[in-house]
Short mmCIF file of C-alpha atoms in Angstrom, two decimals:
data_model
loop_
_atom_site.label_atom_id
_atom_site.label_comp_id
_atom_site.label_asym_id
_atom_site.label_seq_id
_atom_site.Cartn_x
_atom_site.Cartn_y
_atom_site.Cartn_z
CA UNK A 9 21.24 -61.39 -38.18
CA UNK A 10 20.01 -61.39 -34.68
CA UNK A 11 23.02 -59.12 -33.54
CA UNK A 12 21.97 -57.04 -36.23
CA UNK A 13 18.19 -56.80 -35.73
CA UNK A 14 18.52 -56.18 -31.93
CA UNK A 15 21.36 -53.29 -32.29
CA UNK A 16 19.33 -51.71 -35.51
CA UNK A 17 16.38 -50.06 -33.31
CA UNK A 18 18.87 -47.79 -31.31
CA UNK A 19 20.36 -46.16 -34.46
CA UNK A 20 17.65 -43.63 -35.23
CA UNK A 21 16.87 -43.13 -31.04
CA UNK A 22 19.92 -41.72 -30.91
CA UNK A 23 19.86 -39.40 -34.06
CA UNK A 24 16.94 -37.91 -32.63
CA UNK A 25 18.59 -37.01 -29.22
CA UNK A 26 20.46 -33.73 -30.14
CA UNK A 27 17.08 -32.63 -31.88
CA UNK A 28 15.73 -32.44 -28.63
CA UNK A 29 18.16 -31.04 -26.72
CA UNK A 30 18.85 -28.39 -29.50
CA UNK A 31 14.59 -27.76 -28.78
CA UNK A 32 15.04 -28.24 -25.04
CA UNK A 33 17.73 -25.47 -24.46
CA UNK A 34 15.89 -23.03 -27.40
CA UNK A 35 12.86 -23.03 -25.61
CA UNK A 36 14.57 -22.43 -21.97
CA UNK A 37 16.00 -19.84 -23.93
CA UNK A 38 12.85 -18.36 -25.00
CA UNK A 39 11.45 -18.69 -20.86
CA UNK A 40 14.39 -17.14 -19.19
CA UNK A 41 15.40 -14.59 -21.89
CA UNK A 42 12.57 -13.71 -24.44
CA UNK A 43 9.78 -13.52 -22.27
CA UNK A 44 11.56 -11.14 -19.55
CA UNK A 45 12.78 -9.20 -22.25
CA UNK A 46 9.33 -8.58 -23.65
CA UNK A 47 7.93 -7.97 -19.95
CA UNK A 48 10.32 -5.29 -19.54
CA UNK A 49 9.49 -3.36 -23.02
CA UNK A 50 5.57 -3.80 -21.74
CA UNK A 51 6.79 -1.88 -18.15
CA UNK A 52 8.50 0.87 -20.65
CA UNK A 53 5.76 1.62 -22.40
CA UNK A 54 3.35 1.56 -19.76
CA UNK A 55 5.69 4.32 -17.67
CA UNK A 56 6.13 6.15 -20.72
CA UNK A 57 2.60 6.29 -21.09
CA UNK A 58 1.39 7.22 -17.59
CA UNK A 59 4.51 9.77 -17.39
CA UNK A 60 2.49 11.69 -20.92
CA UNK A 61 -0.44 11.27 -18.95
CA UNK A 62 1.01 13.02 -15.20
CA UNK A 63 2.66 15.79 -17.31
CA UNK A 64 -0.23 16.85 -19.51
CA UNK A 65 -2.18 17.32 -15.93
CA UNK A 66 0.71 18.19 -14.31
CA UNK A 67 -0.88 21.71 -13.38
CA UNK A 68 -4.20 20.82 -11.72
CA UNK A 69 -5.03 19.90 -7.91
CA UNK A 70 -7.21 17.21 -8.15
CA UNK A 71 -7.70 16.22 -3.77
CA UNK A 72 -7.92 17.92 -1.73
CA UNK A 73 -5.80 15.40 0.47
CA UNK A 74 -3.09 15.61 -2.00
CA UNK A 75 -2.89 19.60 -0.82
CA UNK A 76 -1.83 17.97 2.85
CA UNK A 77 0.87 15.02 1.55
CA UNK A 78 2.21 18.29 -0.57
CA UNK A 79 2.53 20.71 1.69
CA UNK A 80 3.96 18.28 4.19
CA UNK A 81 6.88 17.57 1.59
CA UNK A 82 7.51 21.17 0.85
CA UNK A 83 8.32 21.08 4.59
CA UNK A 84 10.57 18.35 4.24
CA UNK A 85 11.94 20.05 1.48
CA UNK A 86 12.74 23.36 3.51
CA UNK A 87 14.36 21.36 6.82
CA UNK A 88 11.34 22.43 8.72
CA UNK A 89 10.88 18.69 10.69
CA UNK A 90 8.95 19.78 13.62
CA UNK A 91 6.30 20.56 11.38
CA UNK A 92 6.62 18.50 8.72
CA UNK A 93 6.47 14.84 11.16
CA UNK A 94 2.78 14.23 11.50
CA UNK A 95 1.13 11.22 12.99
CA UNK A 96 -2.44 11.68 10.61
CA UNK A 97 -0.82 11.58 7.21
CA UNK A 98 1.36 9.13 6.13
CA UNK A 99 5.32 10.20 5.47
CA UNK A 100 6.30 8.05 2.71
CA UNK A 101 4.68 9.57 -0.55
CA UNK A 102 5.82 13.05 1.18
CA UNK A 103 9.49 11.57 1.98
CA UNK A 104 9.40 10.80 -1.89
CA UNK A 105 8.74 14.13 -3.25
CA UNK A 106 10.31 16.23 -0.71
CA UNK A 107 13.80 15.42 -2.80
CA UNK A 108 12.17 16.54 -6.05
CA UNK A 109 10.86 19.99 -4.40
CA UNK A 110 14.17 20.64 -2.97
CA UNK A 111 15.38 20.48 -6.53
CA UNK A 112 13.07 23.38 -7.76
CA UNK A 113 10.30 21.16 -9.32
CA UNK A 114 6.72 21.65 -8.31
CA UNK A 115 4.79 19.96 -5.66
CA UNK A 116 2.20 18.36 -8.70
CA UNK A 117 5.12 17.55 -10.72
CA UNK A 118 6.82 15.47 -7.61
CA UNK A 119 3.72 14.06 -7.01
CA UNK A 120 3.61 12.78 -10.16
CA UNK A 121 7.02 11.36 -10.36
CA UNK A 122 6.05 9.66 -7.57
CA UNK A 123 3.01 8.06 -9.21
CA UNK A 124 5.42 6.96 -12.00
CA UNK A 125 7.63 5.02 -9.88
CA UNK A 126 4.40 3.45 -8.56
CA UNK A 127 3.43 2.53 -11.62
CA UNK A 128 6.72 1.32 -12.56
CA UNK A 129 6.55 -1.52 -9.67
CA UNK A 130 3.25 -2.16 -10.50
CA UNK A 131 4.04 -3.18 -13.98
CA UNK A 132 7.57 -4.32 -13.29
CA UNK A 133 7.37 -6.56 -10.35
CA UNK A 134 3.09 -7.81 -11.58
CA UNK A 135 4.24 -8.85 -14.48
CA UNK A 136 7.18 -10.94 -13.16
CA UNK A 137 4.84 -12.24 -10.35
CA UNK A 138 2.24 -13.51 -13.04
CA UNK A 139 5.10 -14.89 -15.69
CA UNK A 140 7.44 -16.73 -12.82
CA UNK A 141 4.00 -18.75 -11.31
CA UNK A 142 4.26 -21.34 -14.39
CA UNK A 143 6.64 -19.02 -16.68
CA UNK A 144 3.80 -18.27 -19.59
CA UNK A 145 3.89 -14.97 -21.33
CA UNK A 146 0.49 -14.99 -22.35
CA UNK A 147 -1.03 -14.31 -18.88
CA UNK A 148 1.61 -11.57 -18.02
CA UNK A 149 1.14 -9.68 -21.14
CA UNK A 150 -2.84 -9.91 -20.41
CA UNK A 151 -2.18 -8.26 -16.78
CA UNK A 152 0.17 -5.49 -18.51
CA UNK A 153 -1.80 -4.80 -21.16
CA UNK A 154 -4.99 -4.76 -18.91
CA UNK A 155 -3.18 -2.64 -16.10
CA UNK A 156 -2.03 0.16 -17.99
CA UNK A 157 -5.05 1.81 -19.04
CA UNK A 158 -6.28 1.49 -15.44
CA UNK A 159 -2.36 3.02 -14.26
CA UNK A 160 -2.90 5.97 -16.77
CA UNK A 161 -6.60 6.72 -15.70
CA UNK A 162 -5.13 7.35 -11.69
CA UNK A 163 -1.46 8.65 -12.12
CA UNK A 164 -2.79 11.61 -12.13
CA UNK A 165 -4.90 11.81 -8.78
CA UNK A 166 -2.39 13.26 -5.71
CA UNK A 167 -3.01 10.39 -3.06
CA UNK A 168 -1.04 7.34 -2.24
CA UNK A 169 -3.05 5.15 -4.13
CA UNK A 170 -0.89 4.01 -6.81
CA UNK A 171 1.54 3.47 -3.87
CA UNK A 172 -0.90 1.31 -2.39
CA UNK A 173 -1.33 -0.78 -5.44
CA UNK A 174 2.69 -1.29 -5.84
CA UNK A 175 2.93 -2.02 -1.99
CA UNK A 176 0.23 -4.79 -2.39
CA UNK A 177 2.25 -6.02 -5.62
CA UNK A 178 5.77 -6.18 -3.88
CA UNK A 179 4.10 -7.36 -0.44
CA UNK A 180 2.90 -10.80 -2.33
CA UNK A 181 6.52 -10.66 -4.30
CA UNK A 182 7.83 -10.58 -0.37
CA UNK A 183 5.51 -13.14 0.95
CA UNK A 184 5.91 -15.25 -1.97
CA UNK A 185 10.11 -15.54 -1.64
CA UNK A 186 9.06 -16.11 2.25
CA UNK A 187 7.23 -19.13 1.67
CA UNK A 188 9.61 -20.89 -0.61
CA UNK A 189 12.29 -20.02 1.87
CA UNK A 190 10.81 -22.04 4.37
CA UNK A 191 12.15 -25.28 2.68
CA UNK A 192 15.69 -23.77 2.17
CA UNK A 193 18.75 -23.01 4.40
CA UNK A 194 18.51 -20.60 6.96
CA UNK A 195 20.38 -18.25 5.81
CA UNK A 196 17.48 -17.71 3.23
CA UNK A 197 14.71 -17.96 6.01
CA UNK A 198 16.33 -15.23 7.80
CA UNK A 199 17.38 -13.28 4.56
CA UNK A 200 13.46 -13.41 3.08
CA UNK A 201 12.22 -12.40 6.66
CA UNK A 202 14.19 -9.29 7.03
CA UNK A 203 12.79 -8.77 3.31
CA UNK A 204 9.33 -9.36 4.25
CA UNK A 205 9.89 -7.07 7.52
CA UNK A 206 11.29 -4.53 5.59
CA UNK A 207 8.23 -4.05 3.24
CA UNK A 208 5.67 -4.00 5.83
CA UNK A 209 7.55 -1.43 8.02
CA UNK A 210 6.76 0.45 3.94
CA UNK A 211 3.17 -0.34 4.23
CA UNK A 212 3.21 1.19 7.31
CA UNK A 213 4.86 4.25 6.09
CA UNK A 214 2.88 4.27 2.71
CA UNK A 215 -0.79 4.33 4.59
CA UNK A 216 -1.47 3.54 8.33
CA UNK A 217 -4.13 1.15 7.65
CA UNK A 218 -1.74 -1.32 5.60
CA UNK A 219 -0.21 -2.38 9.50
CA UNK A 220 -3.07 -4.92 9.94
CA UNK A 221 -3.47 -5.56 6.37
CA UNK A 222 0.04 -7.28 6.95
CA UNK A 223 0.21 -8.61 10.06
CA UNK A 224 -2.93 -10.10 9.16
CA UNK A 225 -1.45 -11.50 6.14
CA UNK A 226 1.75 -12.76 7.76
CA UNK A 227 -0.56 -14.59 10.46
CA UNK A 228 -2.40 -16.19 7.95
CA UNK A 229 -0.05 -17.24 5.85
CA UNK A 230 1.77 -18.89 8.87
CA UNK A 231 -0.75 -20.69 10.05
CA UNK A 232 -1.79 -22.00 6.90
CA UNK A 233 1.63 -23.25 6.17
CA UNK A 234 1.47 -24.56 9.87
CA UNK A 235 -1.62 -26.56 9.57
CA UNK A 236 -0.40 -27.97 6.28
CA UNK A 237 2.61 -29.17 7.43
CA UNK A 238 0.60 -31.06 10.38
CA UNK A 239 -0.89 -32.50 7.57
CA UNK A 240 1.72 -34.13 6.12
CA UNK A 241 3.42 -34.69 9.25
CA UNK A 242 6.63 -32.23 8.25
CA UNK A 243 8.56 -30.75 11.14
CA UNK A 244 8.00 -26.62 11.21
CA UNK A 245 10.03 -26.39 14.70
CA UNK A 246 13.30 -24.45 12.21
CA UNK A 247 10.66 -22.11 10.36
CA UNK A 248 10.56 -20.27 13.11
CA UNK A 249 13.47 -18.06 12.29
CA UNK A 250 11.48 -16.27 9.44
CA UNK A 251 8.86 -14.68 11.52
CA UNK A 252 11.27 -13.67 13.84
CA UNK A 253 13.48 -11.81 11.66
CA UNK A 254 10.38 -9.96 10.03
CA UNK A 255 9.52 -8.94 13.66
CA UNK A 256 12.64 -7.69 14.67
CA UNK A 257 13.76 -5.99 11.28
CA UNK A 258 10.09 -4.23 11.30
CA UNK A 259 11.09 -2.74 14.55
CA UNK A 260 13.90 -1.57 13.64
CA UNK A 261 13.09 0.05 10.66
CA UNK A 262 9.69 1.98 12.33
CA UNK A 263 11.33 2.39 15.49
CA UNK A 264 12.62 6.43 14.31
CA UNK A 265 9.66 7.22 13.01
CA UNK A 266 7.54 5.96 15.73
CA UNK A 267 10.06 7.67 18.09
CA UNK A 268 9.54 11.21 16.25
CA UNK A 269 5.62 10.69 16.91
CA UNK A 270 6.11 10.28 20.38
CA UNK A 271 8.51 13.64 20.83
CA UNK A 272 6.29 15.52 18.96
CA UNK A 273 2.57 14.41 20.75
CA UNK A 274 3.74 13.21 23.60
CA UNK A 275 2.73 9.86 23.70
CA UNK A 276 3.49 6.73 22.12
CA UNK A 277 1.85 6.64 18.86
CA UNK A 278 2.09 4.61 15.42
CA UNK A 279 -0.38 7.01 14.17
CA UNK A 280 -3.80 8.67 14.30
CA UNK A 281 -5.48 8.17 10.93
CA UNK A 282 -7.31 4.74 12.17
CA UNK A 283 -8.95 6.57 15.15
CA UNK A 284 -9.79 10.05 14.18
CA UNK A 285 -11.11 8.28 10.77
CA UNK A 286 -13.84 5.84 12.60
CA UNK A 287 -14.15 8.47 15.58
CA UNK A 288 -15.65 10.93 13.21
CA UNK A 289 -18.36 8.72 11.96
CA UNK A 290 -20.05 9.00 15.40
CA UNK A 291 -18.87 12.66 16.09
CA UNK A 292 -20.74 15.63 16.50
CA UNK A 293 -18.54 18.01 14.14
CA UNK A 294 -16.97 19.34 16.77
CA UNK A 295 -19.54 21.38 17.94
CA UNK A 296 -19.80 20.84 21.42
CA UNK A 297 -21.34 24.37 22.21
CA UNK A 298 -23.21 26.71 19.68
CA UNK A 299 -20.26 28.62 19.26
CA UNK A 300 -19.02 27.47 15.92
CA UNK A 301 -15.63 25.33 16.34
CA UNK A 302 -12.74 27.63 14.18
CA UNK A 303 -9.94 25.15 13.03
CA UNK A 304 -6.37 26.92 12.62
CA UNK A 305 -3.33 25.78 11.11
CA UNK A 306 -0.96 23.63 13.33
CA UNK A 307 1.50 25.39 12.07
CA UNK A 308 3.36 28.65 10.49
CA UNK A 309 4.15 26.80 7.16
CA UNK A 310 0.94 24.79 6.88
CA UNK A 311 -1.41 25.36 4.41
CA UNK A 312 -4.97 24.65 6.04
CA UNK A 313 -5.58 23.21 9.48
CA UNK A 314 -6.39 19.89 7.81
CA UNK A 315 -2.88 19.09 7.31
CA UNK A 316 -2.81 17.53 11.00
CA UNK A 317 -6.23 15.93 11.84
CA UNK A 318 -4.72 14.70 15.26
CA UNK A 319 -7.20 15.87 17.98
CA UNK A 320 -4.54 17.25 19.97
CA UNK A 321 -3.81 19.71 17.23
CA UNK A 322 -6.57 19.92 15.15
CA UNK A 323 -9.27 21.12 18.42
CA UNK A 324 -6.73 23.72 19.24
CA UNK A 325 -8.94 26.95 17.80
CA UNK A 326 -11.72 28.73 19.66
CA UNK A 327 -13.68 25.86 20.48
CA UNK A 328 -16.23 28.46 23.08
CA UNK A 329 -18.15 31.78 22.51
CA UNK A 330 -15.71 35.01 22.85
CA UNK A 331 -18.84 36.75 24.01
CA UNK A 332 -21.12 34.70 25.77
CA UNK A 333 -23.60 38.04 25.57
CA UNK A 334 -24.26 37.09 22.28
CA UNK A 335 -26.34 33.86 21.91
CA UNK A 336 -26.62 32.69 18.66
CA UNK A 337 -30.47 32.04 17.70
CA UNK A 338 -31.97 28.57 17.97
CA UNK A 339 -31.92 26.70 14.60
CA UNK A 340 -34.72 23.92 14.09
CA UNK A 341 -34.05 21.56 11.55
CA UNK A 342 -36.22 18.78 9.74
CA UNK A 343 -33.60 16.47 9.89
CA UNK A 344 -33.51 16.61 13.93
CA UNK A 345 -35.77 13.82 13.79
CA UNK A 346 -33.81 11.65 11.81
CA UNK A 347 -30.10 12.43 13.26
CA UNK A 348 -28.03 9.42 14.43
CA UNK A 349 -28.86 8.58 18.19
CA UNK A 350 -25.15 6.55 17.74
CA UNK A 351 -22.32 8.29 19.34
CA UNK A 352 -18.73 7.13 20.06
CA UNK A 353 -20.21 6.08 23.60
CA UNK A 354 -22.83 4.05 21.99
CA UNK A 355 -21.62 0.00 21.58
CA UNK A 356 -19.86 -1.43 18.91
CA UNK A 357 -22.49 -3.60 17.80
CA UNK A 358 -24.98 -0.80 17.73
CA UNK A 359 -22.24 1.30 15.81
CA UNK A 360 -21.21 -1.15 13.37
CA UNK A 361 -24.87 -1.04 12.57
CA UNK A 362 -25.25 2.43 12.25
CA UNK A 363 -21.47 2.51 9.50
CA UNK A 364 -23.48 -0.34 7.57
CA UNK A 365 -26.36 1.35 7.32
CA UNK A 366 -25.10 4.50 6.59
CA UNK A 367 -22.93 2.67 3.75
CA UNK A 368 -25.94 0.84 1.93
CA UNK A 369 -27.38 4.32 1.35
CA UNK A 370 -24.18 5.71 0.16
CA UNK A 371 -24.26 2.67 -2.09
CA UNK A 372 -25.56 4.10 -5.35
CA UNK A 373 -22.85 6.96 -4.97
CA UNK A 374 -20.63 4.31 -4.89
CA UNK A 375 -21.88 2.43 -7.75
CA UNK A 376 -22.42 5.29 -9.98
CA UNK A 377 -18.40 6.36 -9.48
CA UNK A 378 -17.44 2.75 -9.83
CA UNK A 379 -19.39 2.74 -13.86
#
């Protein structure tokens, strides 16, 4: 009896085993399978969408920035380099259509193919990112279903925005692999590095001001990880192979373009956008004389003289009077009184004061495109 009351017990334990395995391995199923599967319907439909949405407005010019990025890839398009490399615009979203107008399509129509593929990485790589952190659908189909309607309402508009938006979402999917490789071999450290180099040398080509956004990032993130692992007293002496190989494949890849910039202007440049955009808050509109400054084209192809806001291009019209004989009359003006006595000369304190203040009025603008 006692052999039999101390052997009973593990009878039914054991005839409950393969029910949980059989649940075990159906749910894993469900994770790595199911969930994916339904995540890359949601990306379908939300392309499919946005795609009705770029063709029904396929037509219509709707920025007047878009008119530069588009007639920058028609020059691509054509072979015409020399004109089409410009340090003020960013080359990517023009690199991306310029295949698409070569093929006979129109500039709005590559433009929004473009968008589409944004929007595609958005959904596509998001969704992943939000399902892989603890591998629940719920919160993944919330961000898909709560992203399209936002993807459809901008596919439409010709600026790199959308491209933006997917750089930001594969630039965490980057940084994310990164950091777990940190703990690995390093053939992974090196392997996420070059990764992570490679998609901020795409920031850099999607919109100038991304540059900092990453480095900043990459910085950050470092000495985060850093500090924590002084913390807990880990050793961080082999992570350093990472950072290097984001470095040096960043180089690399930026090194042609940068390379163009400086053939073309003459000086080593990873862009003008940053400076002619905050020079121009404290500029006088280019109107150094009464003569009224005359932009021209900076090129044959070009379609307005915006398309290169460099001010080694851009100031080369008739800046002075033709006729000096001819004075144009004095012009008084209310708002002489209240004009900005900030210019580029003035400090930076006094003209970050002057770009805040000027903001906070601009603020219900703002607000009232935002609702």
């Amino acid at each position: 009896m006692k052999h039999v009351t101390v052997t009973t017990p593990a009878a039914p334990q054991s005839a409950h085993e393969p029910v949980r395995g059989r649940s075990g391995t159906a749910s894993r199923r469900y994770r790595h399978l199911v969930a994916p599967l339904l995540l890359a319907v949601l990306t379908v439909v939300g392309v499919v969408l946005c795609a009705a949405v770029a063709y029904h407005n396929r037509l219509g010019v709707t920025n007047v920035d878009g008119i530069s990025y588009m007639g920058i890839a028609r020059e691509y398009a054509n072979g015409w380099l020399p004109d089409a490399i410009n340090a003020y615009w960013s080359p990517l979203v023009s690199w991306m259509m310029a295949p698409f107008i070569a093929l006979g399509l129109g500039m709005q129509t590559a433009f929004a193919i473009v968008n589409c593929f944004a929007v595609a990485v958005v959904l596509g790589i998001g969704g992943w990112l939000v399902w892989s952190q603890n591998h629940r659908i719920v919160p993944a189909v919330l961000f898909m279903v709560t992203a399209i309607p936002a993807l459809m309402s901008a596919v439409s508009v010709q600026t790199p925005d959308l491209l933006v938006v997917a750089w930001i979402v594969g630039f965490l999917w980057a940084l994310r692999w990164a950091d777990q490789a940190l703990h690995g071999s390093t053939r992974a450290r090196v392997a996420s590095g070059a990764v992570l180099g490679v998609v901020a040398a795409l920031g850099y080509f999607t919109k100038l001001f991304l540059l900092p956004v990453a480095v900043g990032a990459v910085i950050l993130w470092l000495l985060l990880r850093v500090w924590s692992a002084r913390r807990r007293r880990e050793p961080v002496r082999h992570w350093w192979t990472a950072p290097v190989a984001t470095i040096v494949v960043f180089a690399v890849v930026i090194a042609p373009w940068v390379g163009a910039l400086t053939l073309k202007y003459g000086t080593v440049t990873l862009g003008s956008s940053l400076s002619v955009n905050i020079g121009s808050k404290f500029d006088d509109g280019g109107r150094a004389t009464d003569w009224p400054f005359l932009p021209v084209p900076p090129n044959d192809h070009a379609f307005s003289p915006n398309e290169d806001f460099t001010p080694s291009v851009y100031k080369q019209g008739p800046m002075d009077n033709p006729d000096p004989a001819v004075v144009p009359p004095a012009t008084s003006s209310s708002s002489d009184d209240t004009a900005p006595k900030v210019t580029k000369e003035s400090g930076i304190a006094a003209r970050a004061g002057y770009y805040l203040h000027e903001r906070m009025l601009a603020l219900p603008y703002y607000l009232q495109k935002i609702s």
